[in-house]
């Protein structure tokens, strides 16, 4: 049997660059994958070749919709073992004093509220199953604020504190909760935005997906509440 | 006292205004005590397991693993449900996990090596029984299930 055979993983932001890599990596180790994201067609395209999997289009900011979706995942697969909160997004903007409510809310919703909602919806199922794993994606920028990035830095800092608090709440429930702090990811979008950068120093999505794999595997059983830097050589 | 100024500047300013800086500081003590209570407290230590409990937990992990291996091999059921249920019971009763039992209480002191041995031993036993059909004929599924249930009940009965 493969390492994750029989396990069911929910992957949010499944159709994004990192989400696709995580889905493929976990599926290759035998996990069944529930792909969550906003765009049904993109989710279906990501499903191709994944094996046991199903797409669940949902807005992660809508707690009621997410709760129903997680219940649907449970009904479809019979269990939930892993939550990989991959959904998120980055945007630079004006200085903070010129930042609009909409820009602030967008970064918070995309990066922090989505994690809060997903954890809140999934944890009761992990408790019922007797344990599980949650991996959140924070960012290197969560550790130190930077100009023109305040909403993003603040939202990712929320993810770290949320991870620590959850890990503390569930340290005796066999639920391990950790987050990853990626440096710059090597994606087509980042290459287009920074064509002159040394891309070989960035973190590949497959390499980051391997860290997610480690954190959902039995090998990481002694780690919970950690924020793990994955910077490549950047 | 810069840290106090940072924590409760309003209270200190008021005390100074009244010319009772020291009394002001003493007023802050309960607040500081409250702050110290926010620091993480160490989890209460679990009493060490006695020999019979240790043997029981090891036997239960073996029993759960064997039922799950039989179901995976002979019934195409990869759910690992028995191990999950045992995990839940261990977490609620002892703050332990199956992995922790395999790491700490099995002779290998490594969950990977313990799982490998259990799998190899069970598959050898299954082969010796004539594979899945032979094992079924010999009543192995019922025997494994009964043993697992009995050990689960025994753990549930522990104080």
Coordinates of C-alpha atoms in Angstrom, one line a residue:
Chain A
X1 CA 0.0 0.0 0.0
X2 CA 1.2 3.5 -0.7
X3 CA 1.8 5.9 2.1
X4 CA -1.6 7.7 1.8
X5 CA -3.7 4.8 0.5
X6 CA -7.2 5.1 2.0
X7 CA -6.7 8.7 3.1
X8 CA -8.9 11.4 1.8
X9 CA -7.4 14.9 1.3
X10 CA -9.3 18.2 0.8
X11 CA -7.1 20.6 -1.2
X12 CA -8.4 24.2 -1.4
X13 CA -7.2 26.3 -4.3
X14 CA -6.7 23.0 -6.1
X15 CA -6.6 24.5 -9.6
X16 CA -3.9 27.0 -8.9
X17 CA -0.2 26.3 -9.6
X18 CA 0.6 25.0 -6.2
X19 CA -2.8 23.4 -5.7
X20 CA -2.3 21.3 -8.9
X21 CA 1.2 20.2 -7.7
X22 CA -0.2 19.2 -4.3
X23 CA -3.1 17.3 -5.8
X24 CA -0.7 15.3 -8.0
X25 CA 1.8 14.6 -5.2
X26 CA -0.8 13.4 -2.7
X27 CA -2.7 11.4 -5.4
X28 CA 0.6 9.7 -6.4
X29 CA 0.9 8.5 -2.9
X30 CA -2.5 6.9 -2.9
X31 CA -4.7 9.6 -1.4
X32 CA -8.2 10.3 -2.7
X33 CA -8.5 14.0 -3.5
X34 CA -11.4 16.4 -3.0
X35 CA -10.6 19.5 -5.1
X36 CA -12.0 22.7 -3.8
X37 CA -12.0 26.0 -5.7
X38 CA -14.1 28.6 -7.4
X39 CA -13.9 27.5 -11.0
X40 CA -15.6 24.2 -11.9
X41 CA -13.9 23.9 -15.3
X42 CA -10.4 24.5 -13.9
X43 CA -11.0 22.0 -11.1
X44 CA -12.2 19.3 -13.6
X45 CA -9.1 20.0 -15.8
X46 CA -6.9 19.5 -12.7
X47 CA -8.6 16.2 -11.9
X48 CA -7.4 14.6 -15.1
X49 CA -5.1 11.7 -14.2
X50 CA -5.5 12.1 -10.5
X51 CA -7.3 8.8 -9.9
X52 CA -9.9 8.7 -7.1
X53 CA -11.0 12.4 -6.9
X54 CA -13.9 14.7 -7.2
X55 CA -14.3 18.5 -7.8
X56 CA -16.3 20.7 -5.5
X57 CA -16.7 24.2 -6.7
X58 CA -17.1 26.6 -3.7
X59 CA -16.4 30.1 -2.6
X60 CA -14.1 29.6 0.5
X61 CA -15.3 32.9 1.9
X62 CA -18.8 31.6 2.2
X63 CA -18.9 29.7 5.5
X64 CA -22.3 28.1 4.9
X65 CA -21.4 27.0 1.4
X66 CA -18.1 25.6 2.6
X67 CA -19.7 23.7 5.5
X68 CA -22.1 22.1 3.0
X69 CA -19.3 21.3 0.6
X70 CA -17.2 19.6 3.4
X71 CA -20.3 17.5 4.3
X72 CA -20.6 16.6 0.6
X73 CA -16.9 15.5 0.6
X74 CA -17.5 13.4 3.6
X75 CA -20.6 11.8 2.0
X76 CA -18.7 11.2 -1.3
X77 CA -15.6 9.7 0.2
X78 CA -16.8 8.4 3.6
X79 CA -14.1 10.2 5.6
X80 CA -11.7 13.2 5.7
X81 CA -8.1 12.8 6.9
X82 CA -6.2 15.8 5.4
X83 CA -6.9 19.4 4.8
X84 CA -4.4 21.3 2.6
X85 CA -5.3 25.0 2.6
X86 CA -3.5 26.0 -0.5
X87 CA -5.9 28.8 -1.7
X88 CA -4.4 32.3 -1.4
X89 CA -3.3 35.2 -3.4
X90 CA -0.8 38.1 -3.5
X91 CA -1.2 41.7 -4.5
X92 CA 1.0 44.7 -3.9
X93 CA -0.8 48.0 -3.5
X94 CA -0.6 51.6 -2.4
X95 CA 0.8 52.7 1.0
X96 CA -1.4 51.6 3.9
X97 CA -3.0 55.1 4.4
X98 CA -4.3 54.9 0.8
X99 CA -5.4 51.3 1.0
X100 CA -9.1 50.8 0.4
X101 CA -11.4 48.6 2.5
X102 CA -11.9 46.5 -0.5
X103 CA -8.2 45.8 -1.0
X104 CA -7.7 45.0 2.7
X105 CA -10.7 42.7 2.8
X106 CA -9.7 41.0 -0.4
X107 CA -6.3 40.0 1.0
X108 CA -7.8 39.0 4.3
X109 CA -10.5 36.9 2.7
X110 CA -8.3 35.2 0.2
X111 CA -5.5 34.4 2.6
X112 CA -6.9 34.3 6.2
X113 CA -10.6 34.0 6.2
X114 CA -10.5 31.1 3.7
X115 CA -8.2 29.2 6.1
X116 CA -10.4 30.0 9.1
X117 CA -13.5 28.9 7.3
X118 CA -12.0 25.7 6.0
X119 CA -10.5 24.7 9.4
X120 CA -13.8 25.4 11.1
X121 CA -15.7 23.3 8.7
X122 CA -13.2 20.3 8.6
X123 CA -12.0 19.9 12.1
X124 CA -15.3 18.4 13.5
X125 CA -14.8 15.7 10.8
X126 CA -11.2 15.1 11.8
X127 CA -12.2 14.8 15.5
X128 CA -14.9 12.3 14.5
X129 CA -12.3 10.3 12.5
X130 CA -9.9 10.2 15.5
X131 CA -7.2 12.5 14.0
X132 CA -5.9 14.1 10.9
X133 CA -3.5 16.6 9.4
X134 CA -3.9 20.3 8.3
X135 CA -1.4 22.2 6.3
X136 CA -1.7 25.9 5.8
X137 CA 0.2 28.1 3.4
X138 CA 1.5 31.3 5.0
X139 CA 4.5 33.1 3.5
X140 CA 7.9 34.4 4.2
X141 CA 6.4 37.9 4.1
X142 CA 4.3 37.0 7.2
X143 CA 7.5 37.3 9.3
X144 CA 8.3 40.9 8.5
X145 CA 6.1 43.6 7.1
X146 CA 7.0 45.3 3.9
X147 CA 6.0 48.5 2.3
X148 CA 3.1 48.3 -0.2
X149 CA 2.3 44.8 1.0
X150 CA 0.6 45.4 4.4
X151 CA -2.7 43.6 3.8
X152 CA -0.8 40.6 2.4
X153 CA 1.8 40.5 5.2
X154 CA -0.9 40.9 7.8
X155 CA -3.1 38.2 6.3
X156 CA -0.3 35.7 6.1
X157 CA 0.7 36.6 9.7
X158 CA -2.8 35.6 10.7
X159 CA -2.3 32.2 9.1
X160 CA 0.7 31.6 11.3
X161 CA -1.0 32.6 14.6
X162 CA -4.1 30.6 13.5
X163 CA -2.0 27.6 12.9
X164 CA -0.3 27.8 16.3
X165 CA -3.6 28.4 18.1
X166 CA -5.3 25.4 16.4
X167 CA -2.3 23.2 17.1
X168 CA -2.5 24.1 20.8
X169 CA -6.2 23.4 20.8
X170 CA -5.8 19.9 19.2
X171 CA -2.5 18.7 20.5
X172 CA -4.3 15.9 22.3
X173 CA -6.6 15.0 19.5
X174 CA -4.1 13.4 17.1
X175 CA -4.6 16.3 14.8
X176 CA -1.4 17.9 13.6
X177 CA -1.6 21.5 12.2
X178 CA 1.3 23.2 10.6
X179 CA 2.0 25.9 8.1
X180 CA 4.6 26.5 5.4
X181 CA 6.3 29.8 4.7
X182 CA 7.2 29.7 1.0
X183 CA 9.7 32.1 -0.5
X184 CA 9.1 33.2 -4.1
X185 CA 7.4 30.4 -6.0
X186 CA 8.6 29.4 -9.5
X187 CA 5.3 29.9 -11.4
X188 CA 4.6 31.2 -14.9
X189 CA 3.0 34.3 -13.4
X190 CA 6.0 35.1 -11.2
X191 CA 8.4 34.5 -14.1
X192 CA 6.3 36.9 -16.2
X193 CA 6.3 39.5 -13.4
X194 CA 10.0 39.2 -12.7
X195 CA 11.7 38.2 -15.9
X196 CA 15.1 39.3 -14.9
X197 CA 15.2 37.4 -11.6
X198 CA 17.3 34.2 -11.2
X199 CA 14.4 31.7 -11.3
X200 CA 16.7 28.9 -10.3
X201 CA 16.8 30.3 -6.8
X202 CA 13.0 30.2 -6.4
X203 CA 11.0 27.3 -4.9
X204 CA 9.5 24.9 -7.4
X205 CA 5.8 24.0 -6.8
X206 CA 6.7 20.3 -6.8
X207 CA 9.3 20.9 -4.1
X208 CA 6.8 22.7 -2.0
X209 CA 4.2 20.0 -2.6
X210 CA 6.8 17.5 -1.3
X211 CA 6.9 19.5 2.0
X212 CA 3.1 19.3 2.2
X213 CA 3.4 15.6 1.6
X214 CA 5.8 15.3 4.5
X215 CA 3.5 17.3 6.8
X216 CA 0.5 15.1 6.0
X217 CA 2.5 11.8 6.3
X218 CA 3.2 9.7 9.4
X219 CA 6.8 10.8 9.3
X220 CA 5.9 14.3 10.6
X221 CA 3.9 12.9 13.6
X222 CA 5.9 14.8 16.1
X223 CA 5.4 18.2 14.5
X224 CA 2.5 20.5 15.2
X225 CA 2.1 24.3 15.4
X226 CA 5.2 24.8 13.3
X227 CA 5.8 27.5 10.6
X228 CA 8.3 25.9 8.2
X229 CA 10.4 28.1 6.0
X230 CA 10.8 26.8 2.4
X231 CA 12.8 29.5 0.6
X232 CA 14.7 27.6 -2.0
X233 CA 17.9 29.6 -2.4
X234 CA 16.1 33.0 -2.5
Chain B
X1 CA 9.8 50.1 34.4
X2 CA 9.5 50.4 30.6
X3 CA 7.7 47.0 30.1
X4 CA 4.9 48.2 32.5
X5 CA 4.7 51.5 30.6
X6 CA 4.2 49.6 27.5
X7 CA 1.7 47.2 29.0
X8 CA -0.5 49.6 30.9
X9 CA 0.6 53.2 30.3
X10 CA -2.7 54.7 31.2
X11 CA -2.7 53.2 34.7
X12 CA 0.9 54.2 35.4
X13 CA 0.3 57.8 34.2
X14 CA -2.7 58.1 36.5
X15 CA -0.6 56.8 39.5
X16 CA 2.1 59.3 38.7
X17 CA -0.3 62.2 38.4
X18 CA -1.5 61.4 41.9
X19 CA 2.1 61.3 43.2
X20 CA 1.7 57.6 44.1
X21 CA 3.9 55.9 41.6
X22 CA 4.7 52.9 43.9
X23 CA 1.1 52.5 44.9
X24 CA 0.3 52.6 41.2
X25 CA 2.7 49.8 40.5
X26 CA 1.2 47.7 43.2
X27 CA -2.1 48.2 41.6
X28 CA -0.7 46.8 38.4
X29 CA 0.4 43.5 40.0
X30 CA -3.0 41.7 39.5
X31 CA -2.9 42.8 35.9
X32 CA 0.6 41.5 35.4
X33 CA -0.3 38.3 37.1
X34 CA -3.2 38.0 34.7
X35 CA -0.8 38.6 31.8
X36 CA 1.5 35.8 33.1
X37 CA -1.5 33.4 33.1
X38 CA -1.8 33.9 29.4
X39 CA 1.6 32.2 28.9
X40 CA 1.3 28.6 27.7
X41 CA 1.0 26.2 30.5
X42 CA 2.7 22.8 30.3
X43 CA 0.3 20.0 29.8
X44 CA -0.1 17.8 32.9
X45 CA 2.2 14.8 32.7
X46 CA 0.6 11.5 32.0
X47 CA 1.4 8.9 34.5
X48 CA 3.7 6.2 33.1
X49 CA 1.9 3.1 31.7
X50 CA 2.1 0.0 33.8
X51 CA 3.3 -3.3 32.3
X52 CA -0.1 -4.8 31.7
X53 CA -1.5 -1.6 30.1
X54 CA 1.6 -1.5 27.9
X55 CA 1.0 -5.1 26.8
X56 CA -2.7 -4.3 26.2
X57 CA -2.0 -1.3 24.0
X58 CA 0.6 -3.2 21.9
X59 CA -1.8 -6.1 21.5
X60 CA -4.6 -3.7 20.4
X61 CA -2.4 -2.0 17.9
X62 CA -1.4 -5.4 16.4
X63 CA -5.0 -6.6 16.4
X64 CA -6.2 -3.4 14.6
X65 CA -3.4 -3.6 12.1
X66 CA -4.2 -7.2 11.3
X67 CA -7.9 -6.5 10.7
X68 CA -7.0 -3.6 8.5
X69 CA -4.4 -5.6 6.6
X70 CA -6.9 -8.4 6.1
X71 CA -9.5 -6.0 4.8
X72 CA -7.1 -4.2 2.5
X73 CA -5.8 -7.5 1.1
X74 CA -8.9 -9.6 0.9
X75 CA -11.8 -7.2 0.9
X76 CA -10.4 -4.2 -1.1
X77 CA -11.2 -2.1 1.9
X78 CA -8.3 0.3 2.4
X79 CA -10.1 2.5 5.0
X80 CA -7.9 1.5 7.9
X81 CA -11.0 1.9 10.0
X82 CA -9.9 -0.3 13.0
X83 CA -6.7 1.6 13.4
X84 CA -8.5 4.9 13.2
X85 CA -11.0 3.8 15.9
X86 CA -8.2 2.6 18.1
X87 CA -6.4 5.9 17.5
X88 CA -9.5 7.8 18.6
X89 CA -9.8 5.7 21.8
X90 CA -6.1 6.1 22.6
X91 CA -6.2 9.8 22.0
X92 CA -9.2 10.3 24.3
X93 CA -8.0 7.9 27.1
X94 CA -4.2 8.2 27.1
X95 CA -3.4 11.2 24.9
X96 CA -1.5 8.7 22.8
X97 CA -1.7 7.8 19.1
X98 CA -1.1 4.5 17.4
X99 CA 2.0 5.9 15.9
X100 CA 3.3 6.9 19.3
X101 CA 2.6 3.4 20.6
X102 CA 4.5 1.9 17.7
X103 CA 7.4 4.4 18.2
X104 CA 7.7 4.0 22.0
X105 CA 6.2 0.6 23.1
X106 CA 7.1 -1.7 20.2
X107 CA 10.5 -3.4 20.4
X108 CA 11.6 -1.7 17.1
X109 CA 11.1 1.8 18.7
X110 CA 10.2 3.0 15.2
X111 CA 6.7 3.1 13.7
X112 CA 8.1 2.4 10.2
X113 CA 10.0 -0.7 11.2
X114 CA 7.1 -1.9 13.5
X115 CA 4.6 -1.5 10.6
X116 CA 6.9 -3.3 8.2
X117 CA 7.3 -6.2 10.5
X118 CA 3.6 -6.5 11.3
X119 CA 2.8 -6.4 7.6
X120 CA 5.4 -9.0 6.7
X121 CA 4.3 -11.3 9.5
X122 CA 0.6 -11.0 8.6
X123 CA 1.2 -11.6 4.9
X124 CA 3.3 -14.7 5.7
X125 CA 0.4 -15.9 8.0
X126 CA -2.1 -15.2 5.2
X127 CA 0.0 -17.1 2.7
X128 CA 0.4 -20.1 5.1
X129 CA -3.4 -20.1 5.5
X130 CA -3.9 -20.5 1.8
X131 CA -4.3 -16.9 0.8
X132 CA -7.6 -15.0 1.2
X133 CA -9.9 -18.0 0.3
X134 CA -8.0 -20.3 2.7
X135 CA -8.1 -17.7 5.5
X136 CA -11.8 -17.1 5.1
X137 CA -12.4 -20.8 5.1
X138 CA -10.5 -21.1 8.3
X139 CA -12.5 -18.4 10.0
X140 CA -9.6 -15.9 10.2
X141 CA -11.7 -12.8 9.6
X142 CA -14.0 -13.6 12.5
X143 CA -11.1 -14.5 14.7
X144 CA -9.3 -11.2 14.0
X145 CA -12.4 -9.2 14.4
X146 CA -13.3 -10.8 17.8
X147 CA -9.8 -10.3 19.1
X148 CA -9.8 -6.7 18.1
X149 CA -13.2 -6.0 19.6
X150 CA -12.2 -7.8 22.9
X151 CA -9.1 -5.6 23.2
X152 CA -11.0 -2.4 22.4
X153 CA -13.5 -3.3 25.2
X154 CA -10.7 -4.0 27.6
X155 CA -9.1 -0.6 26.9
X156 CA -12.5 1.1 27.3
X157 CA -12.9 -0.5 30.7
X158 CA -9.6 0.9 31.9
X159 CA -10.0 3.7 34.5

